[in-house]
């Protein structure tokens, strides 16, 4: 992929990644292999996805050199802490069959127990990430689902500003405060669920703009993220939709249409919030 973002440390990252969470029921390896065939070189996984072995196998069997891939994994929220982060990182390397990661993230700022003390745990976890980064085991380190107060806790107590913050982001849920705060600090925002849930794709404005620009609703969502300076991580099990989600660099959404997308009422939210229990939501 020729389109990239450049992180604050100079590392280039493909501008559209492939999200592997629940990529397909019991067919993760086949779907990831197909994504590679369709041109994806940026693969986003995590310990909690339980598919790191499938990602590693798909990369090895592709015949493409490891250095042409950008692989991300994450330390799960129940393993926050200095020593447990080291253990989880080594386990991820073993499952992926690689001796380094391109990007390693703290998956959530709080453990599952919302009453647990999180500030010390985050600082200890980040210390481990900083050491692994300085040792050359990780090319870039970052966080996921961190809001401004979570980021401030890290920056007040540690040395390296996160290079990436991965957030839920799509038309109808743009988390403007968290995105703006991250971008002002030079943190690259990534979008998980950039296409949102089913209701986003049925939104009349998305249908209107897809017809106007002669693309799919999903392509509007992916392009919207890119024009906001956000790196999208779409997922799909369909080869055609995989291709479409990469084919977003030959059209531009006009300013007025961007503003309309930015000001949609909330739709498609997953129900996840880093400081709250998950809220059940309809599709």
PDB file of C-alpha atoms in Angstrom:
ATOM      1  CA  UNK A   1       0.000   0.000   0.000  1.00  0.00           C
ATOM      2  CA  UNK A   2       1.499   3.314  -1.079  1.00  0.00           C
ATOM      3  CA  UNK A   3      -0.632   5.526   1.195  1.00  0.00           C
ATOM      4  CA  UNK A   4       0.738   5.958   4.715  1.00  0.00           C
ATOM      5  CA  UNK A   5       0.603   8.034   7.861  1.00  0.00           C
ATOM      6  CA  UNK A   6       3.855   8.961   9.594  1.00  0.00           C
ATOM      7  CA  UNK A   7       3.970   8.611  13.371  1.00  0.00           C
ATOM      8  CA  UNK A   8       5.702  11.184  15.574  1.00  0.00           C
ATOM      9  CA  UNK A   9       8.828   8.991  15.746  1.00  0.00           C
ATOM     10  CA  UNK A  10       9.095   8.783  11.937  1.00  0.00           C
ATOM     11  CA  UNK A  11       7.660   5.269  11.554  1.00  0.00           C
ATOM     12  CA  UNK A  12       5.389   4.956   8.518  1.00  0.00           C
ATOM     13  CA  UNK A  13       2.139   3.053   8.909  1.00  0.00           C
ATOM     14  CA  UNK A  14      -0.188   1.978   6.075  1.00  0.00           C
ATOM     15  CA  UNK A  15      -3.113   4.389   5.949  1.00  0.00           C
ATOM     16  CA  UNK A  16      -5.807   1.683   6.010  1.00  0.00           C
ATOM     17  CA  UNK A  17      -5.461  -1.384   8.200  1.00  0.00           C
ATOM     18  CA  UNK A  18      -7.419  -4.628   8.464  1.00  0.00           C
ATOM     19  CA  UNK A  19      -9.268  -5.196  11.719  1.00  0.00           C
ATOM     20  CA  UNK A  20      -9.163  -8.860  12.688  1.00  0.00           C
ATOM     21  CA  UNK A  21     -11.537  -8.920  15.697  1.00  0.00           C
ATOM     22  CA  UNK A  22     -14.202 -11.540  14.958  1.00  0.00           C
ATOM     23  CA  UNK A  23     -13.145 -11.390  11.321  1.00  0.00           C
ATOM     24  CA  UNK A  24     -15.137 -14.563  10.637  1.00  0.00           C
ATOM     25  CA  UNK A  25     -16.465 -17.365  12.776  1.00  0.00           C
ATOM     26  CA  UNK A  26     -13.768 -20.037  13.022  1.00  0.00           C
ATOM     27  CA  UNK A  27     -12.252 -18.887   9.724  1.00  0.00           C
ATOM     28  CA  UNK A  28      -9.848 -16.220  10.936  1.00  0.00           C
ATOM     29  CA  UNK A  29      -6.827 -17.558   9.069  1.00  0.00           C
ATOM     30  CA  UNK A  30      -8.643 -17.869   5.736  1.00  0.00           C
ATOM     31  CA  UNK A  31     -10.115 -14.368   6.041  1.00  0.00           C
ATOM     32  CA  UNK A  32      -6.777 -12.824   7.023  1.00  0.00           C
ATOM     33  CA  UNK A  33      -5.042 -14.616   4.147  1.00  0.00           C
ATOM     34  CA  UNK A  34      -7.665 -13.216   1.781  1.00  0.00           C
ATOM     35  CA  UNK A  35      -7.129  -9.722   3.189  1.00  0.00           C
ATOM     36  CA  UNK A  36      -3.419 -10.054   2.457  1.00  0.00           C
ATOM     37  CA  UNK A  37      -4.213 -11.167  -1.102  1.00  0.00           C
ATOM     38  CA  UNK A  38      -6.416  -8.094  -1.500  1.00  0.00           C
ATOM     39  CA  UNK A  39      -3.503  -5.832  -0.561  1.00  0.00           C
ATOM     40  CA  UNK A  40      -3.667  -5.288   3.199  1.00  0.00           C
ATOM     41  CA  UNK A  41      -0.272  -5.082   4.886  1.00  0.00           C
ATOM     42  CA  UNK A  42      -1.423  -3.449   8.130  1.00  0.00           C
ATOM     43  CA  UNK A  43      -2.998  -6.088  10.394  1.00  0.00           C
ATOM     44  CA  UNK A  44      -4.554  -5.205  13.751  1.00  0.00           C
ATOM     45  CA  UNK A  45      -4.881  -7.971  16.332  1.00  0.00           C
ATOM     46  CA  UNK A  46      -4.799  -8.313  20.138  1.00  0.00           C
ATOM     47  CA  UNK A  47      -4.346 -10.918  22.840  1.00  0.00           C
ATOM     48  CA  UNK A  48      -8.083 -10.668  23.544  1.00  0.00           C
ATOM     49  CA  UNK A  49      -8.976 -11.487  19.935  1.00  0.00           C
ATOM     50  CA  UNK A  50      -7.541 -14.998  20.359  1.00  0.00           C
ATOM     51  CA  UNK A  51      -6.403 -15.010  16.732  1.00  0.00           C
ATOM     52  CA  UNK A  52      -2.729 -14.014  16.943  1.00  0.00           C
ATOM     53  CA  UNK A  53      -1.690 -17.506  15.837  1.00  0.00           C
ATOM     54  CA  UNK A  54      -3.970 -17.238  12.795  1.00  0.00           C
ATOM     55  CA  UNK A  55      -2.547 -13.808  11.930  1.00  0.00           C
ATOM     56  CA  UNK A  56       1.013 -15.098  12.242  1.00  0.00           C
ATOM     57  CA  UNK A  57       0.313 -18.150  10.115  1.00  0.00           C
ATOM     58  CA  UNK A  58      -1.394 -16.082   7.399  1.00  0.00           C
ATOM     59  CA  UNK A  59       1.602 -13.729   7.273  1.00  0.00           C
ATOM     60  CA  UNK A  60       4.115 -16.582   7.052  1.00  0.00           C
ATOM     61  CA  UNK A  61       2.160 -18.493   4.416  1.00  0.00           C
ATOM     62  CA  UNK A  62       1.700 -15.375   2.273  1.00  0.00           C
ATOM     63  CA  UNK A  63       5.315 -15.624   1.125  1.00  0.00           C
ATOM     64  CA  UNK A  64       5.658 -11.873   1.655  1.00  0.00           C
ATOM     65  CA  UNK A  65       8.620 -10.767   3.816  1.00  0.00           C
ATOM     66  CA  UNK A  66       7.709  -9.958   7.425  1.00  0.00           C
ATOM     67  CA  UNK A  67       9.157  -6.445   7.103  1.00  0.00           C
ATOM     68  CA  UNK A  68       6.510  -5.556   4.505  1.00  0.00           C
ATOM     69  CA  UNK A  69       3.799  -5.985   7.136  1.00  0.00           C
ATOM     70  CA  UNK A  70       2.767  -3.642   9.922  1.00  0.00           C
ATOM     71  CA  UNK A  71       1.477  -5.809  12.784  1.00  0.00           C
ATOM     72  CA  UNK A  72      -0.257  -4.434  15.858  1.00  0.00           C
ATOM     73  CA  UNK A  73      -1.196  -6.283  19.038  1.00  0.00           C
ATOM     74  CA  UNK A  74      -2.446  -5.200  22.449  1.00  0.00           C
ATOM     75  CA  UNK A  75      -2.096  -6.053  26.129  1.00  0.00           C
ATOM     76  CA  UNK A  76      -5.498  -6.943  27.556  1.00  0.00           C
ATOM     77  CA  UNK A  77      -7.076  -4.985  30.393  1.00  0.00           C
ATOM     78  CA  UNK A  78      -6.878  -7.889  32.872  1.00  0.00           C
ATOM     79  CA  UNK A  79      -3.099  -8.025  32.411  1.00  0.00           C
ATOM     80  CA  UNK A  80      -2.255  -4.405  33.170  1.00  0.00           C
ATOM     81  CA  UNK A  81       0.899  -4.000  35.251  1.00  0.00           C
ATOM     82  CA  UNK A  82       4.630  -4.098  34.701  1.00  0.00           C
ATOM     83  CA  UNK A  83       5.481  -7.812  34.887  1.00  0.00           C
ATOM     84  CA  UNK A  84       2.202  -9.055  33.405  1.00  0.00           C
ATOM     85  CA  UNK A  85       2.694  -6.769  30.396  1.00  0.00           C
ATOM     86  CA  UNK A  86       6.094  -8.331  29.726  1.00  0.00           C
ATOM     87  CA  UNK A  87       4.550 -11.795  29.940  1.00  0.00           C
ATOM     88  CA  UNK A  88       1.681 -10.937  27.624  1.00  0.00           C
ATOM     89  CA  UNK A  89       4.014  -9.284  25.122  1.00  0.00           C
ATOM     90  CA  UNK A  90       6.240 -12.372  24.942  1.00  0.00           C
ATOM     91  CA  UNK A  91       3.170 -14.590  24.557  1.00  0.00           C
ATOM     92  CA  UNK A  92       1.965 -12.448  21.668  1.00  0.00           C
ATOM     93  CA  UNK A  93       5.346 -12.667  19.928  1.00  0.00           C
ATOM     94  CA  UNK A  94       5.307 -16.445  20.264  1.00  0.00           C
ATOM     95  CA  UNK A  95       1.766 -16.786  18.909  1.00  0.00           C
ATOM     96  CA  UNK A  96       2.486 -14.424  16.013  1.00  0.00           C
ATOM     97  CA  UNK A  97       5.790 -16.129  15.239  1.00  0.00           C
ATOM     98  CA  UNK A  98       7.735 -12.874  15.100  1.00  0.00           C
ATOM     99  CA  UNK A  99      10.564 -11.370  17.111  1.00  0.00           C
ATOM    100  CA  UNK A 100       9.184  -7.814  17.106  1.00  0.00           C
ATOM    101  CA  UNK A 101       5.945  -5.878  16.786  1.00  0.00           C
ATOM    102  CA  UNK A 102       5.383  -2.774  14.730  1.00  0.00           C
ATOM    103  CA  UNK A 103       2.907  -1.390  17.254  1.00  0.00           C
ATOM    104  CA  UNK A 104       1.882  -2.491  20.738  1.00  0.00           C
ATOM    105  CA  UNK A 105      -1.042  -0.892  22.551  1.00  0.00           C
ATOM    106  CA  UNK A 106      -2.636  -0.844  25.982  1.00  0.00           C
ATOM    107  CA  UNK A 107      -6.064  -2.150  25.025  1.00  0.00           C
ATOM    108  CA  UNK A 108      -8.107  -0.292  27.687  1.00  0.00           C
ATOM    109  CA  UNK A 109      -7.169   2.219  30.414  1.00  0.00           C
ATOM    110  CA  UNK A 110      -9.086   0.366  33.125  1.00  0.00           C
ATOM    111  CA  UNK A 111      -9.277  -3.291  34.135  1.00  0.00           C
ATOM    112  CA  UNK A 112     -12.625  -5.065  33.894  1.00  0.00           C
ATOM    113  CA  UNK A 113     -13.265  -4.200  37.561  1.00  0.00           C
ATOM    114  CA  UNK A 114     -14.307  -0.551  37.232  1.00  0.00           C
ATOM    115  CA  UNK A 115     -13.681   0.008  40.949  1.00  0.00           C
ATOM    116  CA  UNK A 116     -10.033  -1.023  40.729  1.00  0.00           C
ATOM    117  CA  UNK A 117      -7.271   1.579  40.911  1.00  0.00           C
ATOM    118  CA  UNK A 118      -6.205   2.204  37.319  1.00  0.00           C
ATOM    119  CA  UNK A 119      -3.755   5.094  37.417  1.00  0.00           C
ATOM    120  CA  UNK A 120      -0.855   3.128  38.906  1.00  0.00           C
ATOM    121  CA  UNK A 121      -1.604   0.107  36.718  1.00  0.00           C
ATOM    122  CA  UNK A 122      -1.509   2.253  33.585  1.00  0.00           C
ATOM    123  CA  UNK A 123       1.779   3.894  34.581  1.00  0.00           C
ATOM    124  CA  UNK A 124       3.382   0.511  35.345  1.00  0.00           C
ATOM    125  CA  UNK A 125       2.134  -0.937  32.066  1.00  0.00           C
ATOM    126  CA  UNK A 126       3.419   2.049  30.122  1.00  0.00           C
ATOM    127  CA  UNK A 127       6.829   1.723  31.785  1.00  0.00           C
ATOM    128  CA  UNK A 128       7.061  -1.826  30.418  1.00  0.00           C
ATOM    129  CA  UNK A 129       6.053  -0.621  26.948  1.00  0.00           C
ATOM    130  CA  UNK A 130       8.656   2.149  27.070  1.00  0.00           C
ATOM    131  CA  UNK A 131      11.384  -0.367  27.959  1.00  0.00           C
ATOM    132  CA  UNK A 132      10.363  -2.730  25.166  1.00  0.00           C
ATOM    133  CA  UNK A 133      10.300   0.192  22.734  1.00  0.00           C
ATOM    134  CA  UNK A 134      13.767   1.405  23.758  1.00  0.00           C
ATOM    135  CA  UNK A 135      15.055  -2.169  23.451  1.00  0.00           C
ATOM    136  CA  UNK A 136      13.892  -2.297  19.821  1.00  0.00           C
ATOM    137  CA  UNK A 137      11.272  -5.001  20.410  1.00  0.00           C
ATOM    138  CA  UNK A 138       8.480  -2.630  19.350  1.00  0.00           C
ATOM    139  CA  UNK A 139       8.708   0.031  16.635  1.00  0.00           C
ATOM    140  CA  UNK A 140       5.932   2.160  18.140  1.00  0.00           C
ATOM    141  CA  UNK A 141       3.843   2.134  21.319  1.00  0.00           C
ATOM    142  CA  UNK A 142       0.429   3.510  22.033  1.00  0.00           C
ATOM    143  CA  UNK A 143      -2.932   3.134  23.686  1.00  0.00           C
ATOM    144  CA  UNK A 144      -6.503   2.232  22.813  1.00  0.00           C
ATOM    145  CA  UNK A 145      -9.741   3.682  24.156  1.00  0.00           C
ATOM    146  CA  UNK A 146      -7.913   6.389  26.124  1.00  0.00           C
ATOM    147  CA  UNK A 147      -9.784   9.625  26.825  1.00  0.00           C
ATOM    148  CA  UNK A 148      -7.988  12.881  27.721  1.00  0.00           C
ATOM    149  CA  UNK A 149      -7.880  12.201  31.479  1.00  0.00           C
ATOM    150  CA  UNK A 150      -6.392   8.745  30.860  1.00  0.00           C
ATOM    151  CA  UNK A 151      -3.727  10.259  28.607  1.00  0.00           C
ATOM    152  CA  UNK A 152      -2.940  12.987  31.135  1.00  0.00           C
ATOM    153  CA  UNK A 153      -2.283  10.370  33.781  1.00  0.00           C
ATOM    154  CA  UNK A 154       0.336   8.726  31.547  1.00  0.00           C
ATOM    155  CA  UNK A 155       1.998  11.948  30.503  1.00  0.00           C
ATOM    156  CA  UNK A 156       2.197  13.214  34.081  1.00  0.00           C
ATOM    157  CA  UNK A 157       4.002  10.080  35.234  1.00  0.00           C
ATOM    158  CA  UNK A 158       5.964   8.654  32.304  1.00  0.00           C
ATOM    159  CA  UNK A 159       8.462   9.741  29.668  1.00  0.00           C
ATOM    160  CA  UNK A 160       7.113   8.960  26.195  1.00  0.00           C
ATOM    161  CA  UNK A 161       3.899  10.386  24.753  1.00  0.00           C
ATOM    162  CA  UNK A 162       1.848   7.596  23.117  1.00  0.00           C
ATOM    163  CA  UNK A 163       2.318   7.502  19.361  1.00  0.00           C
ATOM    164  CA  UNK A 164      -1.163   6.080  18.655  1.00  0.00           C
ATOM    165  CA  UNK A 165      -4.593   6.177  20.276  1.00  0.00           C
ATOM    166  CA  UNK A 166      -7.097   3.702  18.842  1.00  0.00           C
ATOM    167  CA  UNK A 167     -10.704   4.780  19.394  1.00  0.00           C
ATOM    168  CA  UNK A 168     -14.159   3.834  18.232  1.00  0.00           C
ATOM    169  CA  UNK A 169     -14.750   6.328  15.440  1.00  0.00           C
ATOM    170  CA  UNK A 170     -17.303   6.490  12.636  1.00  0.00           C
ATOM    171  CA  UNK A 171     -20.063   8.767  11.327  1.00  0.00           C
ATOM    172  CA  UNK A 172     -22.469   9.127  14.219  1.00  0.00           C
ATOM    173  CA  UNK A 173     -19.770   8.603  16.868  1.00  0.00           C
ATOM    174  CA  UNK A 174     -16.653  10.707  16.300  1.00  0.00           C
ATOM    175  CA  UNK A 175     -15.492  11.245  19.912  1.00  0.00           C
ATOM    176  CA  UNK A 176     -14.410  14.778  19.019  1.00  0.00           C
ATOM    177  CA  UNK A 177     -12.933  15.683  22.422  1.00  0.00           C
ATOM    178  CA  UNK A 178     -10.703  12.597  22.538  1.00  0.00           C
ATOM    179  CA  UNK A 179      -9.686  12.875  18.877  1.00  0.00           C
ATOM    180  CA  UNK A 180      -8.873  16.591  19.079  1.00  0.00           C
ATOM    181  CA  UNK A 181      -6.928  16.147  22.334  1.00  0.00           C
ATOM    182  CA  UNK A 182      -4.876  13.288  20.859  1.00  0.00           C
ATOM    183  CA  UNK A 183      -4.164  15.091  17.599  1.00  0.00           C
ATOM    184  CA  UNK A 184      -3.005  18.242  19.391  1.00  0.00           C
ATOM    185  CA  UNK A 185      -0.392  16.097  21.132  1.00  0.00           C
ATOM    186  CA  UNK A 186       0.785  14.600  17.832  1.00  0.00           C
ATOM    187  CA  UNK A 187      -0.822  11.244  18.610  1.00  0.00           C
ATOM    188  CA  UNK A 188      -2.067   9.361  15.540  1.00  0.00           C
ATOM    189  CA  UNK A 189      -5.692   8.379  16.047  1.00  0.00           C
ATOM    190  CA  UNK A 190      -6.819   5.036  14.649  1.00  0.00           C
ATOM    191  CA  UNK A 191     -10.469   4.073  14.168  1.00  0.00           C
ATOM    192  CA  UNK A 192     -11.801   0.752  15.318  1.00  0.00           C
ATOM    193  CA  UNK A 193     -15.275   0.062  13.942  1.00  0.00           C
ATOM    194  CA  UNK A 194     -14.831   2.814  11.300  1.00  0.00           C
ATOM    195  CA  UNK A 195     -17.898   1.583   9.453  1.00  0.00           C
ATOM    196  CA  UNK A 196     -19.997   1.425  12.617  1.00  0.00           C
ATOM    197  CA  UNK A 197     -22.871  -0.928  13.093  1.00  0.00           C
ATOM    198  CA  UNK A 198     -25.699  -1.806  10.693  1.00  0.00           C
ATOM    199  CA  UNK A 199     -27.638   1.371  11.449  1.00  0.00           C
ATOM    200  CA  UNK A 200     -24.786   3.550  10.162  1.00  0.00           C
ATOM    201  CA  UNK A 201     -24.869   1.911   6.751  1.00  0.00           C
ATOM    202  CA  UNK A 202     -28.653   2.424   6.594  1.00  0.00           C
ATOM    203  CA  UNK A 203     -28.405   6.112   7.552  1.00  0.00           C
ATOM    204  CA  UNK A 204     -30.074   8.181   4.786  1.00  0.00           C
ATOM    205  CA  UNK A 205     -27.133  10.590   4.598  1.00  0.00           C
ATOM    206  CA  UNK A 206     -24.732   7.695   3.965  1.00  0.00           C
ATOM    207  CA  UNK A 207     -27.035   6.357   1.251  1.00  0.00           C
ATOM    208  CA  UNK A 208     -27.254   9.827  -0.312  1.00  0.00           C
ATOM    209  CA  UNK A 209     -23.486  10.359  -0.314  1.00  0.00           C
ATOM    210  CA  UNK A 210     -22.756   6.871  -1.606  1.00  0.00           C
ATOM    211  CA  UNK A 211     -24.970   7.636  -4.589  1.00  0.00           C
ATOM    212  CA  UNK A 212     -23.435  11.087  -5.060  1.00  0.00           C
ATOM    213  CA  UNK A 213     -19.835   9.846  -5.100  1.00  0.00           C
ATOM    214  CA  UNK A 214     -20.661   6.500  -6.753  1.00  0.00           C
ATOM    215  CA  UNK A 215     -19.090   4.422  -3.970  1.00  0.00           C
ATOM    216  CA  UNK A 216     -20.412   2.193  -1.177  1.00  0.00           C
ATOM    217  CA  UNK A 217     -21.583   3.469   2.203  1.00  0.00           C
ATOM    218  CA  UNK A 218     -18.589   1.700   3.764  1.00  0.00           C
ATOM    219  CA  UNK A 219     -16.230   3.571   1.433  1.00  0.00           C
ATOM    220  CA  UNK A 220     -17.793   6.846   2.577  1.00  0.00           C
ATOM    221  CA  UNK A 221     -17.064   5.850   6.194  1.00  0.00           C
ATOM    222  CA  UNK A 222     -13.451   4.890   5.455  1.00  0.00           C
ATOM    223  CA  UNK A 223     -12.820   8.038   3.432  1.00  0.00           C
ATOM    224  CA  UNK A 224     -14.466  10.150   6.140  1.00  0.00           C
ATOM    225  CA  UNK A 225     -11.982   8.838   8.711  1.00  0.00           C
ATOM    226  CA  UNK A 226      -9.011   9.522   6.440  1.00  0.00           C
ATOM    227  CA  UNK A 227     -10.116  13.096   5.786  1.00  0.00           C
ATOM    228  CA  UNK A 228     -10.370  13.588   9.563  1.00  0.00           C
ATOM    229  CA  UNK A 229      -6.726  12.495   9.841  1.00  0.00           C
ATOM    230  CA  UNK A 230      -7.829   9.216  11.433  1.00  0.00           C
ATOM    231  CA  UNK A 231      -6.449   5.843  10.317  1.00  0.00           C
ATOM    232  CA  UNK A 232      -9.354   3.411   9.706  1.00  0.00           C
ATOM    233  CA  UNK A 233      -9.242  -0.309  10.531  1.00  0.00           C
ATOM    234  CA  UNK A 234     -12.218  -1.778   8.640  1.00  0.00           C
ATOM    235  CA  UNK A 235     -12.948  -5.475   8.668  1.00  0.00           C
ATOM    236  CA  UNK A 236     -14.860  -7.688   6.286  1.00  0.00           C
ATOM    237  CA  UNK A 237     -14.987 -11.335   5.287  1.00  0.00           C
ATOM    238  CA  UNK A 238     -15.969 -10.496   1.685  1.00  0.00           C
ATOM    239  CA  UNK A 239     -13.100 -10.144  -0.829  1.00  0.00           C
ATOM    240  CA  UNK A 240     -15.080  -7.546  -2.786  1.00  0.00           C
ATOM    241  CA  UNK A 241     -15.712  -5.398   0.301  1.00  0.00           C
ATOM    242  CA  UNK A 242     -12.081  -5.808   1.366  1.00  0.00           C
ATOM    243  CA  UNK A 243     -11.054  -4.357  -1.995  1.00  0.00           C
ATOM    244  CA  UNK A 244     -13.592  -1.561  -1.766  1.00  0.00           C
ATOM    245  CA  UNK A 245     -12.373  -0.535   1.680  1.00  0.00           C
ATOM    246  CA  UNK A 246      -8.881  -0.042   0.246  1.00  0.00           C
ATOM    247  CA  UNK A 247     -10.149   1.742  -2.850  1.00  0.00           C
ATOM    248  CA  UNK A 248     -10.788   5.107  -1.195  1.00  0.00           C
ATOM    249  CA  UNK A 249      -8.001   7.317  -2.514  1.00  0.00           C
ATOM    250  CA  UNK A 250      -9.474   8.478  -5.816  1.00  0.00           C
ATOM    251  CA  UNK A 251     -12.334  10.605  -4.467  1.00  0.00           C
ATOM    252  CA  UNK A 252     -12.694  13.389  -1.899  1.00  0.00           C
ATOM    253  CA  UNK A 253     -15.739  14.130   0.229  1.00  0.00           C
ATOM    254  CA  UNK A 254     -16.642  17.817  -0.129  1.00  0.00           C
ATOM    255  CA  UNK A 255     -16.403  20.081   2.929  1.00  0.00           C
ATOM    256  CA  UNK A 256     -20.139  20.546   3.365  1.00  0.00           C
ATOM    257  CA  UNK A 257     -20.671  16.793   3.184  1.00  0.00           C
ATOM    258  CA  UNK A 258     -17.891  16.254   5.756  1.00  0.00           C
ATOM    259  CA  UNK A 259     -19.642  18.698   8.081  1.00  0.00           C
ATOM    260  CA  UNK A 260     -22.931  16.873   7.620  1.00  0.00           C
ATOM    261  CA  UNK A 261     -21.235  13.589   8.526  1.00  0.00           C
ATOM    262  CA  UNK A 262     -19.509  15.153  11.530  1.00  0.00           C
ATOM    263  CA  UNK A 263     -22.778  16.495  12.916  1.00  0.00           C
ATOM    264  CA  UNK A 264     -24.953  13.394  12.605  1.00  0.00           C
ATOM    265  CA  UNK A 265     -26.817  12.450  15.780  1.00  0.00           C
ATOM    266  CA  UNK A 266     -25.277   9.545  17.675  1.00  0.00           C
ATOM    267  CA  UNK A 267     -25.784   6.288  15.785  1.00  0.00           C
ATOM    268  CA  UNK A 268     -23.939   3.020  15.637  1.00  0.00           C
ATOM    269  CA  UNK A 269     -22.245   3.270  19.045  1.00  0.00           C
ATOM    270  CA  UNK A 270     -20.938  -0.103  20.220  1.00  0.00           C
ATOM    271  CA  UNK A 271     -21.990   0.461  23.826  1.00  0.00           C
ATOM    272  CA  UNK A 272     -18.359   0.431  24.979  1.00  0.00           C
ATOM    273  CA  UNK A 273     -16.974   3.239  27.148  1.00  0.00           C
ATOM    274  CA  UNK A 274     -13.682   3.037  29.051  1.00  0.00           C
ATOM    275  CA  UNK A 275     -15.141   4.441  32.294  1.00  0.00           C
ATOM    276  CA  UNK A 276     -18.493   2.645  32.248  1.00  0.00           C
ATOM    277  CA  UNK A 277     -19.920  -0.831  32.132  1.00  0.00           C
ATOM    278  CA  UNK A 278     -20.839  -1.916  28.623  1.00  0.00           C
ATOM    279  CA  UNK A 279     -24.288  -0.778  27.539  1.00  0.00           C
ATOM    280  CA  UNK A 280     -26.361  -3.229  25.453  1.00  0.00           C
ATOM    281  CA  UNK A 281     -27.298  -1.516  22.189  1.00  0.00           C
ATOM    282  CA  UNK A 282     -29.310  -2.438  19.118  1.00  0.00           C
ATOM    283  CA  UNK A 283     -27.643  -2.900  15.762  1.00  0.00           C
TER     284      UNK A 283
END
